[in-house]
Coordinates of C-alpha atoms in Angstrom, one line a residue:
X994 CA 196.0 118.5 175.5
X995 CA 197.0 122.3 176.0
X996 CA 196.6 124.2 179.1
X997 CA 196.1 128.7 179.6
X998 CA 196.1 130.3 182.8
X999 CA 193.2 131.3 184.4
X1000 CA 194.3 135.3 184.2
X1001 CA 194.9 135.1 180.5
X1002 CA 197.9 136.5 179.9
X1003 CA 200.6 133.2 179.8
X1004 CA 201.6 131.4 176.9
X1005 CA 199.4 128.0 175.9
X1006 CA 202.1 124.9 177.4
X1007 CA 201.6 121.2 177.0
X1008 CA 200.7 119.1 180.8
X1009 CA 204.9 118.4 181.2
X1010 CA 205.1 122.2 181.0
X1011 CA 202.5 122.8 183.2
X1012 CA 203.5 120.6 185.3
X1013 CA 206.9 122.0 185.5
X1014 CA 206.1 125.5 186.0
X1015 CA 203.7 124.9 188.5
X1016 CA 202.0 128.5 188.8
X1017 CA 201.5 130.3 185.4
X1018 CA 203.8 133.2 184.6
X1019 CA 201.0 135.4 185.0
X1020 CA 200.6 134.4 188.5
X1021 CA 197.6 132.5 187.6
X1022 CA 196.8 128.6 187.7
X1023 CA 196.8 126.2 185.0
X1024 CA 193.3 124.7 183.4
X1025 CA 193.0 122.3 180.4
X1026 CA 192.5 124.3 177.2
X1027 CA 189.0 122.3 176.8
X1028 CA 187.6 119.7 179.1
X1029 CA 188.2 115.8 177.7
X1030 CA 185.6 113.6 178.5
X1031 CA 186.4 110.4 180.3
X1032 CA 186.6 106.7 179.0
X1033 CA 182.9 105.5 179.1
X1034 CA 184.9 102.1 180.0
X1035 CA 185.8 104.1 183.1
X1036 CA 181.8 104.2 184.8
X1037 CA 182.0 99.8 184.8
X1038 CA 181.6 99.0 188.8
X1039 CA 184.8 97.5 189.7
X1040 CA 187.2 98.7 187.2
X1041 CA 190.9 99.1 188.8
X1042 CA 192.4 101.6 189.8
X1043 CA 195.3 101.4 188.4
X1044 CA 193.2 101.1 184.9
X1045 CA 191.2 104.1 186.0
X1046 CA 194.5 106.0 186.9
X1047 CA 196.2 105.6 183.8
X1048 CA 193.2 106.2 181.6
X1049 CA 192.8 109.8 183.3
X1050 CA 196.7 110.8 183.3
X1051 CA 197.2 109.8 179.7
X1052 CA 194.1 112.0 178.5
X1053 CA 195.7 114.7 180.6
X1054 CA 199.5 114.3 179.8
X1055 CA 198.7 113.6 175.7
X1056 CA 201.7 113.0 174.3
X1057 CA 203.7 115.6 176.5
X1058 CA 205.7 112.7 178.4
X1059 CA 208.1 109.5 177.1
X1060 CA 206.4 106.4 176.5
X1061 CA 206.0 104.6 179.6
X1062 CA 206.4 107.2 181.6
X1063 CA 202.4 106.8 183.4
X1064 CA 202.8 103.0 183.4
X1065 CA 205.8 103.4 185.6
X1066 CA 203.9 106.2 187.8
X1067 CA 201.3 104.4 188.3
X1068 CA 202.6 101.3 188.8
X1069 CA 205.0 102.8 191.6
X1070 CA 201.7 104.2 193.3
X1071 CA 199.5 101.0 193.3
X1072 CA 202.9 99.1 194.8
X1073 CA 203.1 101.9 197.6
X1074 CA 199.9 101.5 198.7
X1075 CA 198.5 99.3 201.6
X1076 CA 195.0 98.1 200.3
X1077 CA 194.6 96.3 197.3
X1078 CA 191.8 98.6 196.3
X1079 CA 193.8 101.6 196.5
X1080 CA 190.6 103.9 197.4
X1081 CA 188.4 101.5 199.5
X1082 CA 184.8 102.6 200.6
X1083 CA 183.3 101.7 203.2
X1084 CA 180.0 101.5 204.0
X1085 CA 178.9 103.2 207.3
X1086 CA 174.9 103.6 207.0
X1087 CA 171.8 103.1 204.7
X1088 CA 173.7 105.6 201.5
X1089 CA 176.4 107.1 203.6
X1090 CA 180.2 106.1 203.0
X1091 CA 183.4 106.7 203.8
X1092 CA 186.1 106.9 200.7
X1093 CA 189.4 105.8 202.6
X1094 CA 192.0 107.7 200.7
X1095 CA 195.1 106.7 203.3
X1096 CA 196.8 103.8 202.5
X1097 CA 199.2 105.7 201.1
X1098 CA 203.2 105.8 202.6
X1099 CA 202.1 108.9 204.6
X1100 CA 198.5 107.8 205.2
X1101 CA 196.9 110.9 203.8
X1102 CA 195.3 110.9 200.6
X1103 CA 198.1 113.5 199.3
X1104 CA 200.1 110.2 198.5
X1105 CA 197.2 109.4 196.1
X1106 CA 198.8 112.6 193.7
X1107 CA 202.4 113.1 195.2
X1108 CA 203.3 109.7 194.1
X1109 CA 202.5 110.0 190.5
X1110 CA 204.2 113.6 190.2
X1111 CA 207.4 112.9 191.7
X1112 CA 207.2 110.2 189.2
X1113 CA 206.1 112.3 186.5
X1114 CA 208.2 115.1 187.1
X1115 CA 211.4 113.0 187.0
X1116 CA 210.4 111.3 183.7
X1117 CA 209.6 115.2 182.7
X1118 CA 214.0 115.8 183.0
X1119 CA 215.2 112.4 182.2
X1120 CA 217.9 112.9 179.3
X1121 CA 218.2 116.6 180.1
X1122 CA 220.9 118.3 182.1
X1123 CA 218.0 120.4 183.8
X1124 CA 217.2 120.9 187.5
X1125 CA 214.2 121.9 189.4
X1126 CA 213.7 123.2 192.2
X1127 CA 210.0 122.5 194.0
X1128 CA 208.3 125.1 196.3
X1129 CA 205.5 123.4 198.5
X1130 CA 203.8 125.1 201.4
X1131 CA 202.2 122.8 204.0
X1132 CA 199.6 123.0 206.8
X1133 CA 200.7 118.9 207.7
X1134 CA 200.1 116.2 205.0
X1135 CA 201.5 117.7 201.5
X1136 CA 204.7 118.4 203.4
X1137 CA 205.0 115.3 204.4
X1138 CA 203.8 113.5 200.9
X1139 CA 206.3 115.5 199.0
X1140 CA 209.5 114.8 202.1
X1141 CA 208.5 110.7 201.3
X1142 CA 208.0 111.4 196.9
X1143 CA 210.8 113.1 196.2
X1144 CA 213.5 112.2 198.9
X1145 CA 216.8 111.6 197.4
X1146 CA 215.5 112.7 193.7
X1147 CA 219.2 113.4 191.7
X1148 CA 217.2 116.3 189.6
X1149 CA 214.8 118.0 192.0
X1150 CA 215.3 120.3 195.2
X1151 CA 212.4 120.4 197.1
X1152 CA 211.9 123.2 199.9
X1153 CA 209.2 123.1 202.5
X1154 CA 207.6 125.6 203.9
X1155 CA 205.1 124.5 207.5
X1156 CA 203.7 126.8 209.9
X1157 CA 205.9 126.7 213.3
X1158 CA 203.4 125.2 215.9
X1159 CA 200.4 125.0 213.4
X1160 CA 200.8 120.6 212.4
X1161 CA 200.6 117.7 214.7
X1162 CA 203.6 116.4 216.1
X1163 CA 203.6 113.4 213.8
X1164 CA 203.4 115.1 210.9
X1165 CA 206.2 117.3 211.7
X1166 CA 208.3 114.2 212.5
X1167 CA 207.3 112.5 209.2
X1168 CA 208.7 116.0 207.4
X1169 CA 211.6 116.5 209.7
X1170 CA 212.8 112.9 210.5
X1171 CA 214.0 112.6 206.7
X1172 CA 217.4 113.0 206.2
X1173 CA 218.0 113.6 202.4
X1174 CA 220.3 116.3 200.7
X1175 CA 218.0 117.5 198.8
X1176 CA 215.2 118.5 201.6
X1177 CA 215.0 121.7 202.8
X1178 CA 212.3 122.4 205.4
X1179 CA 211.7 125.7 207.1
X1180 CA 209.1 126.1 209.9
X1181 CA 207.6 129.9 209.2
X1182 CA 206.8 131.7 212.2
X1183 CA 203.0 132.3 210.7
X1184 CA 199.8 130.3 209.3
X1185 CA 199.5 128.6 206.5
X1186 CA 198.3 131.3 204.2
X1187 CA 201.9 133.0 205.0
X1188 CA 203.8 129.9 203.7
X1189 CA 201.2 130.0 200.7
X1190 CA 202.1 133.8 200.0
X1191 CA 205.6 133.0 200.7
X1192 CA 205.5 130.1 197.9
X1193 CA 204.0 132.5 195.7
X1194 CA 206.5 134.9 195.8
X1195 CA 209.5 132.6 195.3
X1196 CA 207.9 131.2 192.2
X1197 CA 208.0 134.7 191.1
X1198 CA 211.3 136.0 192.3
X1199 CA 213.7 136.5 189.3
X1200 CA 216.6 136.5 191.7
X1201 CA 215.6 132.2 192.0
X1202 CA 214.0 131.9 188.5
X1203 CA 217.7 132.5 187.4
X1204 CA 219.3 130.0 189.6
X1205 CA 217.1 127.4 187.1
X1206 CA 213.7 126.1 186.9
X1207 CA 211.3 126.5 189.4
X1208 CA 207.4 124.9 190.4
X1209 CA 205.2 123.8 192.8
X1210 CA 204.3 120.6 194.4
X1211 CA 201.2 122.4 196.0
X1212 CA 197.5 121.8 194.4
X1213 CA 198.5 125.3 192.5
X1214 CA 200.1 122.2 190.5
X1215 CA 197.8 121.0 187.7
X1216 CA 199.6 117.7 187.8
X1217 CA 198.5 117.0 191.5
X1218 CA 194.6 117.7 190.7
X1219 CA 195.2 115.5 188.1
X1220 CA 196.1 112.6 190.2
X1221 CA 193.4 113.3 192.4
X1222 CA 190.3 112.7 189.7
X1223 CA 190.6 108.6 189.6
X1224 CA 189.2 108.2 192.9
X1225 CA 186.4 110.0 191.8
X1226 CA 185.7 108.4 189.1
X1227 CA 186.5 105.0 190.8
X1228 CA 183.6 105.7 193.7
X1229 CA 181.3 107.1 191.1
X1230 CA 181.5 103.9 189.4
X1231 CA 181.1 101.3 192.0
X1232 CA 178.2 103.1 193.5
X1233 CA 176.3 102.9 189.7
X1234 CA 172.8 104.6 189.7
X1235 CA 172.0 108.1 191.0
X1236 CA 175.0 110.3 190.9
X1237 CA 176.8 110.0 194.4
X1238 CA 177.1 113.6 196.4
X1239 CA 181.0 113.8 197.7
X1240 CA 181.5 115.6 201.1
X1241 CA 185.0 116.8 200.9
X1242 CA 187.0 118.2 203.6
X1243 CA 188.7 121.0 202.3
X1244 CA 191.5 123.9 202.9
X1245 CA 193.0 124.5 200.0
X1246 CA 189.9 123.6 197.6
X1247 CA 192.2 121.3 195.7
X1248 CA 190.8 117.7 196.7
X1249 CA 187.1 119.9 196.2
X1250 CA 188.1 120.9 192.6
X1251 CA 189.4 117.5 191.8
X1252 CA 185.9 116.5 192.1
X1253 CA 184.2 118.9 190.3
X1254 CA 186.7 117.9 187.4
X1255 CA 185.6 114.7 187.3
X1256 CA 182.4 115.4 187.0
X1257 CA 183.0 117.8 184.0
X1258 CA 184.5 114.6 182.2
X1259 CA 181.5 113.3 182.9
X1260 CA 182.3 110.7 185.8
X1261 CA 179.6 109.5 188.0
X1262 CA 179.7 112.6 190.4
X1263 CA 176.4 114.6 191.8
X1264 CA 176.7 117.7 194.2
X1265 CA 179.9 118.7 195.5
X1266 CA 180.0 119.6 199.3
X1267 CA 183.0 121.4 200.7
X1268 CA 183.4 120.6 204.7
X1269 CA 185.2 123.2 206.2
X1270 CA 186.2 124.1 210.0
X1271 CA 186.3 127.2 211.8
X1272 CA 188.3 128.5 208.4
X1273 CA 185.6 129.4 206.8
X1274 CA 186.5 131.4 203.6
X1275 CA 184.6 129.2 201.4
X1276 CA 181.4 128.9 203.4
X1277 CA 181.0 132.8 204.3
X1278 CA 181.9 133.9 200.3
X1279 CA 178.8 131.4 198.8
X1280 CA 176.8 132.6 201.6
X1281 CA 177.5 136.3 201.3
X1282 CA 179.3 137.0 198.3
X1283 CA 181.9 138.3 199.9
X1284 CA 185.1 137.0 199.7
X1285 CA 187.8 138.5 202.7
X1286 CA 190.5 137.0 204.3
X1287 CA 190.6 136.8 208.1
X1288 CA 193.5 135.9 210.4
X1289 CA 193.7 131.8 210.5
X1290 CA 192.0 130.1 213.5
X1291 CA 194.3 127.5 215.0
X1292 CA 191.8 124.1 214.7
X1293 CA 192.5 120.3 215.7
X1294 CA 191.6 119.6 211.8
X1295 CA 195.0 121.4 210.9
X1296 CA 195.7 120.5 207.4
X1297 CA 192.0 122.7 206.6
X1298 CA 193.1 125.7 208.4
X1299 CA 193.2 127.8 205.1
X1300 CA 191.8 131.5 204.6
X1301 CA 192.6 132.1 201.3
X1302 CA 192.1 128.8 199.1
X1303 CA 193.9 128.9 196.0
X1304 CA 191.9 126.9 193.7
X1305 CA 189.0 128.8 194.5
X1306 CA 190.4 131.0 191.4
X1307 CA 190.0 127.8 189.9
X1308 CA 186.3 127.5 190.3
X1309 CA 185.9 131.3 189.3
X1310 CA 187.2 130.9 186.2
X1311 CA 184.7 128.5 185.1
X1312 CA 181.9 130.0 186.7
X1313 CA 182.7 132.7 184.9
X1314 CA 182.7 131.1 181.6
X1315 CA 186.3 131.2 181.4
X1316 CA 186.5 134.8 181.6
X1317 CA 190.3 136.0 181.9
X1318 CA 189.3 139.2 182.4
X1319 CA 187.3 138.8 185.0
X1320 CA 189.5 136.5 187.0
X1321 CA 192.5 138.4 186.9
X1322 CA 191.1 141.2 188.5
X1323 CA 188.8 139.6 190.8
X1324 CA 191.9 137.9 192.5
X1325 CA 194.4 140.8 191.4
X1326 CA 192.2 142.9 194.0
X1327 CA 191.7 140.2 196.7
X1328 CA 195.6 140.0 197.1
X1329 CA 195.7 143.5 197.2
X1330 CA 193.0 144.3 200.0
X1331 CA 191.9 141.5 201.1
X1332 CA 188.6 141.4 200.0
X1333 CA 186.6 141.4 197.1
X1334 CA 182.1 141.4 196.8
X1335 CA 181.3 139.3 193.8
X1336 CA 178.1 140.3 191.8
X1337 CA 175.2 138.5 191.8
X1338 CA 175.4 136.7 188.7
X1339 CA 178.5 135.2 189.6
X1340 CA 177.6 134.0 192.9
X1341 CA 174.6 132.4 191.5
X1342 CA 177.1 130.4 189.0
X1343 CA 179.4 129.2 192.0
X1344 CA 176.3 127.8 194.2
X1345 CA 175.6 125.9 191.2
X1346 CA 178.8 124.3 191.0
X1347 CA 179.4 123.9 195.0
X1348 CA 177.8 124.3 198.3
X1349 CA 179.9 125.0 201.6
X1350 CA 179.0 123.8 205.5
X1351 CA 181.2 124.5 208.4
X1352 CA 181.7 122.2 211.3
X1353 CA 182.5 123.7 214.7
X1354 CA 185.6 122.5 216.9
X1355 CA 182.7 120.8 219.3
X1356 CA 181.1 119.3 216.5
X1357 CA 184.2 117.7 215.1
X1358 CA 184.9 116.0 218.6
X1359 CA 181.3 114.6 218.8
X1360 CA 181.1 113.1 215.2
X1361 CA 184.5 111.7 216.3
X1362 CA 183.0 110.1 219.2
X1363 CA 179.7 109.4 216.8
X1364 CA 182.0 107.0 213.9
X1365 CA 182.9 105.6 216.7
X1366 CA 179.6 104.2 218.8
X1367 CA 178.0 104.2 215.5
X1368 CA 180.0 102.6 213.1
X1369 CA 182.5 101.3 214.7
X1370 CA 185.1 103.7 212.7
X1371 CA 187.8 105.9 214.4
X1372 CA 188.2 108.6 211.9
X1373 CA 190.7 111.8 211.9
X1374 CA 189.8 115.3 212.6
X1375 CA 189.2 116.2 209.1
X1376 CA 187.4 113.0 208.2
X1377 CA 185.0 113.9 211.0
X1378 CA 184.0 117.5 209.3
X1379 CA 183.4 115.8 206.5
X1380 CA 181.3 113.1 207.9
X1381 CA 179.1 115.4 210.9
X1382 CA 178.9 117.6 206.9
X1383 CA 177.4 114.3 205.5
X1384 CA 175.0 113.6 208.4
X1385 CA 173.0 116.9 207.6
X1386 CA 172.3 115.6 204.0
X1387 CA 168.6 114.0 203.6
X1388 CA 169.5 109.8 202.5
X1389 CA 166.6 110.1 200.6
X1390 CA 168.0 112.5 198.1
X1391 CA 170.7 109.8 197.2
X1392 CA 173.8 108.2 198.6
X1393 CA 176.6 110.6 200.2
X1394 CA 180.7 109.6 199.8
X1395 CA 182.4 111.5 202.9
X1396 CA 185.8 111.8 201.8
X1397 CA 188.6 110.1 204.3
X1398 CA 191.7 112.3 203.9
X1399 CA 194.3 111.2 207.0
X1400 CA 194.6 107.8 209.1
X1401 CA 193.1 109.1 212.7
X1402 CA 197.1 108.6 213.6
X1403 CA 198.1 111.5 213.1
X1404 CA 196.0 113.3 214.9
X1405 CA 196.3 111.2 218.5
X1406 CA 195.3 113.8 220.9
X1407 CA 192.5 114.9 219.6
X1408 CA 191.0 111.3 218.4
X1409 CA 192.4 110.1 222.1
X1410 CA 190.2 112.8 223.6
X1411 CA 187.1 112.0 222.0
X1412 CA 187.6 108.2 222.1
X1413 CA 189.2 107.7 225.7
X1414 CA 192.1 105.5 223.8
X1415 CA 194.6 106.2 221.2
X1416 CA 194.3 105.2 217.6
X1417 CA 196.8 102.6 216.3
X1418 CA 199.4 103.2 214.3
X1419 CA 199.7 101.8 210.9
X1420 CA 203.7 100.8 210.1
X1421 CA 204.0 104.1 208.1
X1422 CA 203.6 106.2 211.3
X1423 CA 205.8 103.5 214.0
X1424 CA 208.9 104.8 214.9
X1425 CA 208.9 108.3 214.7
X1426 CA 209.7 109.7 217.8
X1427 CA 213.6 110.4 219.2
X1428 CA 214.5 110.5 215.2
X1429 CA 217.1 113.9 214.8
X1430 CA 215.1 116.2 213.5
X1431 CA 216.2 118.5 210.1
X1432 CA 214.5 121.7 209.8
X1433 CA 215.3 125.9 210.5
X1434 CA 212.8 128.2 211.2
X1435 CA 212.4 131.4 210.1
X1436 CA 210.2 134.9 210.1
X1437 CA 207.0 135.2 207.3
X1438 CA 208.8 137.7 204.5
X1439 CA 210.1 136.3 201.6
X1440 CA 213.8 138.2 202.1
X1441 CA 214.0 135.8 205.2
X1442 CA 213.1 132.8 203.0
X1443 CA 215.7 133.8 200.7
X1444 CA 218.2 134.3 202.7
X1445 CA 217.7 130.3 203.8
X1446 CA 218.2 129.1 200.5
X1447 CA 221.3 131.0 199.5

């Protein structure tokens, strides 16, 4: 298994490569040379997770990393997480469900990936002298995934990067309380799609290329897509019959793209919906054609409040039959002003592949409320975009798999609002508060960033 860039103009690497380098040379993002199709023991109702998981990372990884080297990853993910399915649904009405996805050590479904790369990565520089140094930016959970995967790593440096103001109080803690010598974490004094820009550049920057290798624990990272297919293929299977539509909730497109990979291997997967909030980037550019980048609204679903989606580059390069060319300057001229009007043709292809709805503030609150008298389920912010996305689908047409992405927690002001009580807290999130926090914070230019990690 090889993997090119999506702008053309990178060398061919193997997965360990990719996984190592995180963003392409080229500045674009990593894609498997040509799509594998998945086990057809994978689609059997019931099949583990674990089985599921390995069967998707080997095909990926080929023969890239040391023997053993998945077993141990997944084995260390399935131990880390609370339910014994790993991915439970749960069934809320007559073919709607809810894909729990955090029973993870963070209780976000960015475990479900972060897990297996810190894993991966280290068995990528076992019996080298090498070091890496990871670049993630965060609006709450990848943060916060990465701080609990790679704390206290002897080869890796990982550096954090969270809009100052712009993530719930418990997910800064679960970042910040972490006391381990080789976090760095930096609140920016910006949105998300600063710390996003900012990652960008430091993957780039020659200055920190020299000081030794560098790459991305973001979904930039092929690695982390990777480890988000399973629980698509997992659902897809135990629901057997008509292909199940996922409703994802979505910022950064990554957990959106996952899906739509699984269904290129041929998994169980219908129409892909991506849920997103007042951030609409996604929902106005299939809509319009035009895709711009506004300033980011703050929202109570945090972790979506993205403007400028990176894997949507992702998408384009497939729906433009893998046209280099095309993708290059398509993004090339979106960095540079902001905007870019996609022809007709294009636009066509990328309706195909994905539809878009967005879910108001005041909706979110009520479909919190709704889980609640409903189903009986107290659901996050982000979960409840996803499921008020769901509830405009027709049943008729099929069943729907809302995609759970954070324990309601996290989010306790919001969920306390629309409830009248506050969720409870699993273990994972007990005992946060009054912990000394570790981070600096710092202005949005990447000479400011630098001069932090001098």
């Amino acid at each position: 298994m090889k993997y090119i860039s999506t702008r053309g103009q990178a060398p061919t690497v193997d997965f360990a490569q990719a996984m190592l380098s995180g963003l392409a040379p080229d500045g674009g993002l990593y894609v498997p040379e040509t799509w594998p199709a998945a086990e057809p023991a994978l689609a059997r109702p019931g099949i583990p997770y674990a089985t599921v998981a390995r069967s998707v990372l080997t095909t990926f990884a080929g023969t890239s990393l040391s023997a053993g080297a998945i077993d141990r990853a997944v084995t260390r993910l399935v131990e880390r997480f609370r339910h014994e399915a790993v991915t439970p649904l749960v069934q809320l009405d007559a073919n709607l469900w809810l894909l729990e996805l955090f029973h993870g050590p963070t209780a976000a479904f960015k475990d479900l990936a972060m897990q297996l790369a810190a894993s991966l990565m280290d068995a990528a520089l076992a019996g080298s002298d090498s070091r890496l140094t990871l670049v993630t930016a965060t609006s709450g959970d990848t943060g916060a995934a990465a701080v609990r995967a790679f704390a206290g790593a002897e080869r890796i440096r990982l550096i954090v990067l969270h809009p100052e103001g712009r993530v719930s109080p418990v997910q800064r803690l679960q970042m910040t309380t972490v006391a381990a010598d080789n976090i760095t974490n930096l609140a920016v004094r910006g949105d998300f799609d600063d710390c996003q820009r900012l990652v960008k550049g430091l993957l780039t920057d020659e200055g920190l290329r020299a000081r030794g290798a560098l790459s991305s624990v973001n979904s930039i990272n092929w690695a982390r897509l990777a480890g988000q297919i399973p629980y698509y293929v997992t659902a897809g299977a135990a629901l057997a019959g008509p292909a199940p539509r996922f409703v994802v909730p979505t910022g950064n497109f990554g957990d959106a793209f996952a899906g739509w990979a699984a269904r290129r291997m041929g998994a169980n997967v219908g129409g892909l919906v991506a849920a997103v909030n007042s951030n609409d980037a996604l929902a106005r550019v299939l809509t319009d054609g035009v895709y711009s980048r506004r300033t980011t609204v703050e929202t109570h679903s945090v972790s979506m409040d993205v403007q400028a989606p990176s894997n949507f580059e992702r998408l384009v390069f497939e729906a433009t039959d893998r046209d280099t060319d095309r993708t290059r300057a398509l993004f090339e001229t979106f960095a540079r002003e902001g905007t870019v009007t996609l022809d007709d043709a294009l636009l066509a292809r990328l309706r195909a592949e994905v539809s878009a709805v967005t879910v108001s503030e005041a909706e979110t609150r009520a479909e919190i409320a709704h889980a609640w008298s409903a189903y009986g389920q107290v659901i996050c912010p982000h979960t409840a975009v996803a499921v008020a996305a769901a509830r405009r689908l027709d049943p008729a047409d099929g069943p729907v798999v809302a995609l759970a992405t954070a324990h309601p927690a996290k989010f306790p002001a919001v969920v306390g609002e629309a409830l009248g009580f506050d969720p409870v807290r699993p273990a994972v999130l007990q005992g946060l508060e009054g912990r000394p926090e570790h981070y600096r914070k710092v202005e949005p230019t990447l000479a400011a960033v630098l001069a932090m990690l001098d």
